[in-house]
Amino acid sequence: MPNLINEQIHSSVMPTYNRFPITLKKGKGSYVWDQEDQSFLDYTSGIATCNLGHVPPTVKSALEGQLNELWHCSNLYTIPSQEMLAKELTDHTIFDQVFFCNSGAEANEAAIKLARRYAQEIKQTNKYEVVTFNQSFHGRTLATLAATGQAKIQSGFQPLMPGFRYLPYNDKEALKDLVRPETCAVLLELVQGEGGVIPADFSWVQELVRLCKENNVLVMIDEIQTGIGRTGSLFAYEKYQIEPDVISVAKGLGSGFPIGAVLAKDYVAKAFQPGSHGSTFGGNPLATTAGLATIQTMMNTELLTELEAKIAYLWAGLEDLANQSSEILQLRGRGFLIGIEVKGKAIDYVNKARDEHQLLLLAAGESVIRILPPLITTKLEMDLALNKLAAIFVQATS
Ligand SMILES: *Cc1c(COP(=O)(O)O)cnc(C)c1O
């Protein structure tokens, strides 16, 4: 394959992405390799997707087995791996039933449809409104970009789908206007990922959930970025000690194989009946085999138990760094979803980390560097990453 970027060949792919100037051809664990065989420490996990690292052996062998059996099977038939993954997900959460789809946006679409249908068919009301928050990110389909509280995501796509209202995030005063007569659900991230790595305040979330329960409004948590171990527990709602009615999941669920899911309590799940929602590929044998191996690896090993100590170690190193560098304004996030707010442009640091230190990082907005290490990362790799970051920030400071 030619290196399209470096050779500046005209691309036939629509220009919806700013591409970085390297082309990756291989991944293993915490590392990826480019076409020149240069290795990079991937502290983005392919944007919170490869939480078990690249090409995790357990998922690889499960997929290899399934590749020899059956790739596609219509949802007109029972799919055993889909049943098993749903059982794993409900066994390890407070939820009772799962709907499978293929991406995060589709998971949020399904959650929004489920909330409306629950209000209209089960509760027999005419409620329809879903409250979301400023700086949120819920996807790129017409409904989910309308749910997203960011003007830049919505620009050029008017008219927006009606039925959403946005409130300021972490604002206790604003909760006074949380519930209106038409409100059927609230949809939020517990750490806003794309919006700049902003964790929700614990007491604000408690108050929000209390208001929802009091007013029969569904609490729907977008766990697409925070889920699958990212914040230290299987899902972030556990850390907030809340009981949502619905969560949406995608990114890390298939270790890189496309899959999305909506998990719901039984009273909400029954709003979906044969014919009310569906997907050709959703929950197909390959995707759910990848998901099943991912969840089993996460729950049947010491990974999550060992994660807390890793998280503490990396945060301590980053706090040291923040204390030494005047370039770092704030360190925030939860678990392995980490934001470093910097004085300059985040993208300049991201480019420097990649080009001069072979460390892959992300930006979240103008001024926040986002770090998403794979959960399988080792102390040695964390030391390496911290040394690379020290070189970047110490140099920037002097
Ligand atoms: C990535 C993301 C989405 C969208 O997922 P896609 O698979 O890209 O559709 C939605 N919500 C959150 C919080 C995300 O991080």
CSV table of C-alpha atoms and ligand atoms in Angstrom, one decimal:
chain,number,residue,atom,x,y,z
A,1,MET,CA,0.0,0.0,0.0
A,2,PRO,CA,1.3,3.4,-0.9
A,3,ASN,CA,1.7,5.9,2.0
A,4,LEU,CA,-1.1,8.2,0.7
A,5,ILE,CA,-0.3,11.1,3.1
A,6,ASN,CA,3.5,11.2,2.6
A,7,GLU,CA,3.2,10.9,-1.1
A,8,GLN,CA,0.5,13.5,-1.3
A,9,ILE,CA,-1.6,11.4,-3.6
A,10,HIS,CA,-5.1,12.7,-4.2
A,11,SER,CA,-7.5,10.8,-1.9
A,12,SER,CA,-10.8,9.5,-3.1
A,13,VAL,CA,-12.0,9.5,0.4
A,14,MET,CA,-14.2,12.4,1.5
A,15,PRO,CA,-12.2,14.9,3.5
A,16,THR,CA,-14.2,14.5,6.8
A,17,TYR,CA,-11.0,14.0,8.9
A,18,ASN,CA,-7.8,15.8,9.5
A,19,ARG,CA,-5.3,13.0,9.0
A,20,PHE,CA,-2.1,12.8,11.0
A,21,PRO,CA,1.0,12.3,8.8
A,22,ILE,CA,1.7,8.7,9.7
A,23,THR,CA,0.0,5.5,8.3
A,24,LEU,CA,-0.3,2.6,10.8
A,25,LYS,CA,0.0,-0.9,9.6
A,26,LYS,CA,0.2,-3.1,12.7
A,27,GLY,CA,-0.7,-3.0,16.4
A,28,LYS,CA,0.1,-5.2,19.4
A,29,GLY,CA,-0.7,-4.4,23.0
A,30,SER,CA,0.1,-0.8,23.8
A,31,TYR,CA,2.1,-0.3,20.6
A,32,VAL,CA,1.4,0.5,16.9
A,33,TRP,CA,3.8,0.5,13.9
A,34,ASP,CA,3.8,2.8,10.9
A,35,GLN,CA,4.7,1.9,7.3
A,36,GLU,CA,8.4,2.6,8.0
A,37,ASP,CA,8.3,0.2,10.9
A,38,GLN,CA,8.6,3.0,13.4
A,39,SER,CA,6.8,2.0,16.7
A,40,PHE,CA,4.6,4.4,18.7
A,41,LEU,CA,3.3,4.0,22.2
A,42,ASP,CA,-0.5,4.3,21.7
A,43,TYR,CA,-1.9,6.2,24.7
A,44,THR,CA,-5.1,6.9,22.8
A,45,SER,CA,-6.3,3.3,22.6
A,46,GLY,CA,-7.6,4.1,19.1
A,47,ILE,CA,-9.8,6.7,20.9
A,48,ALA,CA,-11.0,4.6,23.8
A,49,THR,CA,-11.6,1.6,21.7
A,50,CYS,CA,-8.7,-0.8,22.1
A,51,ASN,CA,-9.0,-0.9,25.9
A,52,LEU,CA,-7.4,-4.4,26.0
A,53,GLY,CA,-4.6,-3.1,23.7
A,54,HIS,CA,-4.3,-3.8,20.0
A,55,VAL,CA,-5.1,-7.3,18.7
A,56,PRO,CA,-5.7,-8.8,22.2
A,57,PRO,CA,-4.9,-12.6,22.0
A,58,THR,CA,-8.2,-13.8,23.6
A,59,VAL,CA,-10.4,-11.7,21.2
A,60,LYS,CA,-8.2,-12.6,18.3
A,61,SER,CA,-8.6,-16.3,18.8
A,62,ALA,CA,-12.3,-16.1,19.5
A,63,LEU,CA,-12.7,-14.1,16.2
A,64,GLU,CA,-10.5,-16.6,14.3
A,65,GLY,CA,-12.8,-19.4,15.5
A,66,GLN,CA,-16.0,-17.6,14.5
A,67,LEU,CA,-14.4,-16.6,11.1
A,68,ASN,CA,-14.5,-20.3,10.2
A,69,GLU,CA,-18.1,-20.8,11.2
A,70,LEU,CA,-20.5,-18.1,10.3
A,71,TRP,CA,-20.0,-14.3,9.6
A,72,HIS,CA,-23.5,-13.1,9.2
A,73,CYS,CA,-26.8,-14.2,10.5
A,74,SER,CA,-30.0,-12.2,10.2
A,75,ASN,CA,-31.7,-11.3,13.4
A,76,LEU,CA,-34.6,-13.4,12.2
A,77,TYR,CA,-32.7,-16.2,13.9
A,78,THR,CA,-31.4,-16.5,17.5
A,79,ILE,CA,-27.6,-15.7,17.5
A,80,PRO,CA,-25.9,-17.6,20.3
A,81,SER,CA,-22.9,-15.2,20.8
A,82,GLN,CA,-25.5,-12.3,20.9
A,83,GLU,CA,-27.4,-14.1,23.7
A,84,MET,CA,-24.2,-14.9,25.6
A,85,LEU,CA,-22.9,-11.3,25.3
A,86,ALA,CA,-26.2,-9.9,26.5
A,87,LYS,CA,-26.1,-12.3,29.5
A,88,GLU,CA,-22.5,-11.2,30.4
A,89,LEU,CA,-23.5,-7.5,30.1
A,90,THR,CA,-26.6,-7.9,32.3
A,91,ASP,CA,-24.8,-10.3,34.8
A,92,HIS,CA,-22.1,-7.6,35.4
A,93,THR,CA,-24.5,-4.6,35.5
A,94,ILE,CA,-27.8,-3.5,37.0
A,95,PHE,CA,-29.5,-3.8,33.6
A,96,ASP,CA,-31.9,-6.6,32.4
A,97,GLN,CA,-31.9,-6.5,28.6
A,98,VAL,CA,-29.7,-5.4,25.7
A,99,PHE,CA,-30.3,-4.1,22.1
A,100,PHE,CA,-27.3,-4.5,19.8
A,101,CYS,CA,-26.3,-2.1,17.0
A,102,ASN,CA,-23.0,-1.2,15.3
A,103,SER,CA,-21.7,2.1,16.6
A,104,GLY,CA,-22.0,4.7,19.4
A,105,ALA,CA,-24.3,7.0,17.5
A,106,GLU,CA,-26.6,4.1,16.7
A,107,ALA,CA,-26.6,3.2,20.4
A,108,ASN,CA,-27.7,6.7,21.4
A,109,GLU,CA,-30.3,6.7,18.6
A,110,ALA,CA,-31.8,3.5,20.0
A,111,ALA,CA,-31.7,5.0,23.5
A,112,ILE,CA,-33.6,8.1,22.4
A,113,LYS,CA,-36.1,6.0,20.5
A,114,LEU,CA,-36.5,3.8,23.6
A,115,ALA,CA,-37.1,6.8,25.8
A,116,ARG,CA,-39.8,8.2,23.6
A,117,ARG,CA,-41.5,4.9,23.1
A,118,TYR,CA,-41.4,4.2,26.8
A,119,ALA,CA,-43.1,7.5,27.5
A,120,GLN,CA,-45.7,7.2,24.8
A,121,GLU,CA,-46.5,3.4,24.7
A,122,ILE,CA,-45.8,2.2,28.2
A,123,LYS,CA,-46.5,5.4,30.3
A,124,GLN,CA,-49.3,6.5,27.8
A,125,THR,CA,-48.1,10.2,27.9
A,126,ASN,CA,-47.2,12.5,25.1
A,127,LYS,CA,-43.7,13.3,26.5
A,128,TYR,CA,-40.9,13.4,24.0
A,129,GLU,CA,-38.2,15.8,25.1
A,130,VAL,CA,-34.6,14.6,26.0
A,131,VAL,CA,-32.5,17.0,28.0
A,132,THR,CA,-28.8,17.0,27.2
A,133,PHE,CA,-25.9,19.3,28.2
A,134,ASN,CA,-23.6,21.9,26.7
A,135,GLN,CA,-20.3,20.6,25.4
A,136,SER,CA,-21.7,17.1,25.3
A,137,PHE,CA,-21.0,14.6,22.4
A,138,HIS,CA,-23.5,12.0,21.4
A,139,GLY,CA,-22.7,11.2,17.8
A,140,ARG,CA,-23.1,12.4,14.2
A,141,THR,CA,-26.4,11.1,13.0
A,142,LEU,CA,-29.2,13.7,12.6
A,143,ALA,CA,-30.8,12.8,16.0
A,144,THR,CA,-27.5,12.4,17.9
A,145,LEU,CA,-26.0,15.6,16.6
A,146,ALA,CA,-29.2,17.3,17.7
A,147,ALA,CA,-28.6,15.8,21.1
A,148,THR,CA,-25.0,17.0,21.1
A,149,GLY,CA,-24.6,20.4,22.8
A,150,GLN,CA,-22.0,21.8,20.4
A,151,ALA,CA,-22.7,24.3,17.7
A,152,LYS,CA,-19.7,23.2,15.6
A,153,ILE,CA,-21.1,19.7,15.3
A,154,GLN,CA,-24.6,21.0,14.2
A,155,SER,CA,-23.4,23.7,11.8
A,156,GLY,CA,-24.8,23.3,8.3
A,157,PHE,CA,-27.2,20.6,9.2
A,158,GLN,CA,-30.3,22.7,9.9
A,159,PRO,CA,-33.1,22.1,10.6
A,160,LEU,CA,-32.1,20.1,13.7
A,161,MET,CA,-34.4,17.3,14.8
A,162,PRO,CA,-36.7,18.8,17.5
A,163,GLY,CA,-37.1,17.4,20.9
A,164,PHE,CA,-33.8,18.3,22.6
A,165,ARG,CA,-33.0,20.9,25.2
A,166,TYR,CA,-29.6,21.8,26.5
A,167,LEU,CA,-28.5,22.8,30.0
A,168,PRO,CA,-25.2,23.9,31.4
A,169,TYR,CA,-23.2,20.9,32.7
A,170,ASN,CA,-22.3,20.7,36.4
A,171,ASP,CA,-24.6,23.7,37.1
A,172,LYS,CA,-26.8,23.1,40.2
A,173,GLU,CA,-28.9,26.2,39.6
A,174,ALA,CA,-29.8,25.0,36.1
A,175,LEU,CA,-31.3,21.8,37.5
A,176,LYS,CA,-34.3,23.9,38.6
A,177,ASP,CA,-35.3,23.8,34.9
A,178,LEU,CA,-34.4,20.1,34.4
A,179,VAL,CA,-37.9,18.7,34.1
A,180,ARG,CA,-40.7,20.3,32.0
A,181,PRO,CA,-44.0,18.7,31.3
A,182,GLU,CA,-42.7,17.3,28.0
A,183,THR,CA,-39.5,15.9,29.4
A,184,CYS,CA,-39.1,12.1,29.1
A,185,ALA,CA,-35.4,11.5,29.6
A,186,VAL,CA,-32.0,13.1,30.4
A,187,LEU,CA,-29.0,11.9,28.5
A,188,LEU,CA,-25.5,12.7,29.7
A,189,GLU,CA,-21.8,11.6,29.9
A,190,LEU,CA,-20.3,11.2,33.3
A,191,VAL,CA,-17.1,12.5,31.9
A,192,GLN,CA,-17.5,14.6,28.8
A,193,GLY,CA,-14.9,13.2,26.5
A,194,GLU,CA,-14.9,15.1,23.2
A,195,GLY,CA,-16.1,18.2,25.0
A,196,GLY,CA,-12.7,18.6,26.9
A,197,VAL,CA,-12.5,15.8,29.4
A,198,ILE,CA,-14.8,17.3,32.0
A,199,PRO,CA,-15.9,15.0,34.8
A,200,ALA,CA,-19.4,15.5,36.3
A,201,ASP,CA,-19.4,16.7,39.9
A,202,PHE,CA,-20.5,13.8,42.2
A,203,SER,CA,-23.1,15.9,44.1
A,204,TRP,CA,-24.5,17.4,40.9
A,205,VAL,CA,-25.1,14.0,39.5
A,206,GLN,CA,-26.8,12.9,42.7
A,207,GLU,CA,-29.2,15.8,42.6
A,208,LEU,CA,-29.9,15.3,38.8
A,209,VAL,CA,-30.7,11.6,39.4
A,210,ARG,CA,-32.9,12.5,42.4
A,211,LEU,CA,-34.9,15.0,40.3
A,212,CYS,CA,-35.3,12.5,37.5
A,213,LYS,CA,-36.6,9.7,39.8
A,214,GLU,CA,-39.0,12.1,41.5
A,215,ASN,CA,-40.5,13.2,38.2
A,216,ASN,CA,-40.5,9.8,36.3
A,217,VAL,CA,-37.8,11.0,33.9
A,218,LEU,CA,-35.4,8.4,32.6
A,219,VAL,CA,-31.7,8.7,33.4
A,220,MET,CA,-29.7,7.7,30.4
A,221,ILE,CA,-25.9,7.6,30.6
A,222,ASP,CA,-23.8,7.8,27.5
A,223,GLU,CA,-21.0,5.3,28.5
A,224,ILE,CA,-19.6,5.1,25.0
A,225,GLN,CA,-16.3,6.6,26.0
A,226,THR,CA,-16.4,6.0,29.8
A,227,GLY,CA,-17.5,2.4,29.6
A,228,ILE,CA,-15.6,-1.0,29.3
A,229,GLY,CA,-13.2,-0.2,32.2
A,230,ARG,CA,-12.1,3.2,31.1
A,231,THR,CA,-12.7,5.0,34.4
A,232,GLY,CA,-11.6,2.1,36.6
A,233,SER,CA,-14.9,0.1,36.9
A,234,LEU,CA,-16.7,-1.7,34.1
A,235,PHE,CA,-19.0,1.4,33.7
A,236,ALA,CA,-18.6,4.9,35.2
A,237,TYR,CA,-22.1,4.9,36.7
A,238,GLU,CA,-20.8,2.5,39.3
A,239,LYS,CA,-18.3,5.2,40.5
A,240,TYR,CA,-21.1,7.7,40.8
A,241,GLN,CA,-23.2,5.2,42.8
A,242,ILE,CA,-26.3,5.9,40.7
A,243,GLU,CA,-28.8,3.6,39.0
A,244,PRO,CA,-29.5,4.8,35.5
A,245,ASP,CA,-32.4,3.4,33.6
A,246,VAL,CA,-30.5,3.1,30.4
A,247,ILE,CA,-26.9,3.2,29.2
A,248,SER,CA,-25.4,3.3,25.7
A,249,VAL,CA,-22.1,1.5,25.0
A,250,ALA,CA,-19.9,1.1,22.0
A,251,LYS,CA,-16.1,2.0,21.5
A,252,GLY,CA,-14.3,-0.5,23.8
A,253,LEU,CA,-17.0,-3.2,23.6
A,254,GLY,CA,-15.5,-5.1,20.6
A,255,SER,CA,-11.8,-4.2,21.2
A,256,GLY,CA,-11.9,-2.5,17.8
A,257,PHE,CA,-14.5,-4.6,16.1
A,258,PRO,CA,-17.6,-2.3,15.4
A,259,ILE,CA,-20.4,-2.9,17.9
A,260,GLY,CA,-22.8,-0.8,19.9
A,261,ALA,CA,-25.3,-1.6,22.6
A,262,VAL,CA,-28.1,-0.2,24.7
A,263,LEU,CA,-28.6,-1.7,28.1
A,264,ALA,CA,-31.9,-1.0,29.9
A,265,LYS,CA,-33.9,-2.0,33.0
A,266,ASP,CA,-36.7,-4.4,32.2
A,267,TYR,CA,-39.5,-1.9,32.7
A,268,VAL,CA,-37.9,0.3,30.0
A,269,ALA,CA,-36.8,-2.5,27.7
A,270,LYS,CA,-40.3,-3.8,27.2
A,271,ALA,CA,-41.1,-0.6,25.3
A,272,PHE,CA,-39.3,-2.3,22.4
A,273,GLN,CA,-41.4,-5.1,20.8
A,274,PRO,CA,-41.0,-7.0,17.5
A,275,GLY,CA,-40.9,-4.4,14.8
A,276,SER,CA,-40.3,-1.3,17.0
A,277,HIS,CA,-36.6,-1.2,16.3
A,278,GLY,CA,-34.0,-3.2,14.4
A,279,SER,CA,-30.7,-3.5,12.6
A,280,THR,CA,-29.3,-5.8,9.8
A,281,PHE,CA,-25.8,-6.1,11.2
A,282,GLY,CA,-26.6,-5.3,14.9
A,283,GLY,CA,-25.4,-8.1,17.2
A,284,ASN,CA,-24.0,-10.2,14.3
A,285,PRO,CA,-21.9,-13.3,15.1
A,286,LEU,CA,-18.5,-11.7,14.5
A,287,ALA,CA,-19.2,-8.5,16.4
A,288,THR,CA,-20.8,-10.2,19.4
A,289,THR,CA,-18.0,-12.8,19.5
A,290,ALA,CA,-15.5,-9.9,19.8
A,291,GLY,CA,-17.7,-8.3,22.5
A,292,LEU,CA,-18.1,-11.6,24.4
A,293,ALA,CA,-14.3,-12.3,24.4
A,294,THR,CA,-13.7,-8.6,25.4
A,295,ILE,CA,-16.1,-8.7,28.4
A,296,GLN,CA,-15.0,-12.2,29.5
A,297,THR,CA,-11.3,-11.1,29.4
A,298,MET,CA,-12.1,-8.0,31.4
A,299,MET,CA,-14.2,-9.8,34.0
A,300,ASN,CA,-12.5,-13.1,34.3
A,301,THR,CA,-8.9,-11.8,34.8
A,302,GLU,CA,-7.3,-9.5,37.4
A,303,LEU,CA,-7.4,-6.6,34.9
A,304,LEU,CA,-9.9,-4.4,36.6
A,305,THR,CA,-8.6,-5.2,40.1
A,306,GLU,CA,-5.1,-4.2,39.0
A,307,LEU,CA,-6.3,-1.1,37.2
A,308,GLU,CA,-6.9,1.0,40.3
A,309,ALA,CA,-3.2,0.8,41.2
A,310,LYS,CA,-2.1,1.7,37.6
A,311,ILE,CA,-4.5,4.6,37.6
A,312,ALA,CA,-3.1,5.9,40.9
A,313,TYR,CA,0.5,5.5,39.6
A,314,LEU,CA,-0.1,7.4,36.4
A,315,TRP,CA,-2.0,10.2,38.0
A,316,ALA,CA,0.7,10.6,40.6
A,317,GLY,CA,3.3,10.9,37.8
A,318,LEU,CA,1.1,13.4,35.9
A,319,GLU,CA,0.5,15.5,39.1
A,320,ASP,CA,4.3,15.7,39.6
A,321,LEU,CA,4.6,16.8,36.0
A,322,ALA,CA,1.9,19.4,36.4
A,323,ASN,CA,3.6,20.8,39.5
A,324,GLN,CA,6.8,21.2,37.5
A,325,SER,CA,5.4,22.8,34.4
A,326,SER,CA,3.9,26.2,34.0
A,327,GLU,CA,2.5,25.0,30.7
A,328,ILE,CA,0.0,22.8,32.4
A,329,LEU,CA,-3.1,24.6,33.7
A,330,GLN,CA,-5.1,21.7,35.0
A,331,LEU,CA,-5.2,18.0,35.2
A,332,ARG,CA,-8.7,16.4,35.1
A,333,GLY,CA,-10.7,13.3,34.3
A,334,ARG,CA,-11.4,9.9,35.9
A,335,GLY,CA,-9.4,6.7,35.7
A,336,PHE,CA,-7.7,6.3,32.3
A,337,LEU,CA,-9.7,9.1,30.7
A,338,ILE,CA,-7.3,12.0,31.4
A,339,GLY,CA,-7.3,15.6,30.3
A,340,ILE,CA,-4.4,18.0,30.5
A,341,GLU,CA,-5.4,21.6,29.9
A,342,VAL,CA,-2.4,23.5,28.5
A,343,LYS,CA,-1.6,27.1,28.0
A,344,GLY,CA,-0.9,26.7,24.3
A,345,LYS,CA,-2.7,24.7,21.6
A,346,ALA,CA,-3.2,21.0,22.5
A,347,ILE,CA,-2.6,19.9,18.9
A,348,ASP,CA,0.9,21.3,19.0
A,349,TYR,CA,1.7,19.1,21.9
A,350,VAL,CA,0.0,16.1,20.3
A,351,ASN,CA,2.1,16.6,17.1
A,352,LYS,CA,5.3,17.0,19.1
A,353,ALA,CA,4.6,13.9,21.2
A,354,ARG,CA,4.1,11.8,18.0
A,355,ASP,CA,6.9,13.2,15.8
A,356,GLU,CA,9.6,13.7,18.4
A,357,HIS,CA,8.7,11.1,21.1
A,358,GLN,CA,6.7,8.4,19.3
A,359,LEU,CA,3.9,8.8,21.8
A,360,LEU,CA,0.3,9.0,20.5
A,361,LEU,CA,-2.0,11.4,22.3
A,362,LEU,CA,-5.3,13.2,21.4
A,363,ALA,CA,-6.7,16.6,21.6
A,364,ALA,CA,-10.1,17.4,23.1
A,365,GLY,CA,-11.0,20.9,21.9
A,366,GLU,CA,-8.4,23.7,21.6
A,367,SER,CA,-6.5,23.5,24.8
A,368,VAL,CA,-6.9,20.0,26.3
A,369,ILE,CA,-4.6,17.0,25.6
A,370,ARG,CA,-6.5,13.8,26.1
A,371,ILE,CA,-4.7,10.6,27.3
A,372,LEU,CA,-6.4,7.3,27.0
A,373,PRO,CA,-3.9,4.5,27.9
A,374,PRO,CA,-4.9,0.9,27.2
A,375,LEU,CA,-6.0,-0.7,30.4
A,376,ILE,CA,-3.4,-3.4,29.9
A,377,THR,CA,-0.5,-0.9,30.0
A,378,THR,CA,2.4,-1.8,32.2
A,379,LYS,CA,4.3,0.2,34.8
A,380,LEU,CA,7.3,0.2,32.4
A,381,GLU,CA,5.1,1.8,29.7
A,382,MET,CA,3.7,4.4,32.1
A,383,ASP,CA,7.3,5.4,33.1
A,384,LEU,CA,8.2,5.6,29.5
A,385,ALA,CA,5.1,7.8,28.7
A,386,LEU,CA,5.8,10.0,31.8
A,387,ASN,CA,9.4,10.5,30.7
A,388,LYS,CA,8.3,11.5,27.2
A,389,LEU,CA,5.8,13.9,28.6
A,390,ALA,CA,8.4,15.3,31.0
A,391,ALA,CA,10.7,15.9,28.0
A,392,ILE,CA,7.9,17.8,26.2
A,393,PHE,CA,6.7,19.9,29.1
A,394,VAL,CA,10.1,20.6,30.7
A,395,GLN,CA,11.4,21.7,27.3
A,396,ALA,CA,8.3,23.8,26.8
A,397,THR,CA,8.7,25.4,30.2
A,398,SER,CA,12.4,26.4,29.9
B,1,LIG,C1,-17.5,8.3,20.3
B,1,LIG,C2,-18.7,8.8,21.0
B,1,LIG,C3,-20.0,8.7,20.4
B,1,LIG,C4,-20.2,8.3,19.0
B,1,LIG,O1,-19.8,7.0,18.7
B,1,LIG,P1,-19.6,6.5,17.1
B,1,LIG,O2,-19.2,5.1,17.3
B,1,LIG,O3,-18.5,7.4,16.6
B,1,LIG,O4,-20.9,6.8,16.5
B,1,LIG,C5,-21.1,9.0,21.2
B,1,LIG,N1,-20.9,9.4,22.5
B,1,LIG,C6,-19.7,9.5,23.1
B,1,LIG,C7,-19.6,9.9,24.5
B,1,LIG,C8,-18.5,9.2,22.4
B,1,LIG,O5,-17.3,9.3,22.9
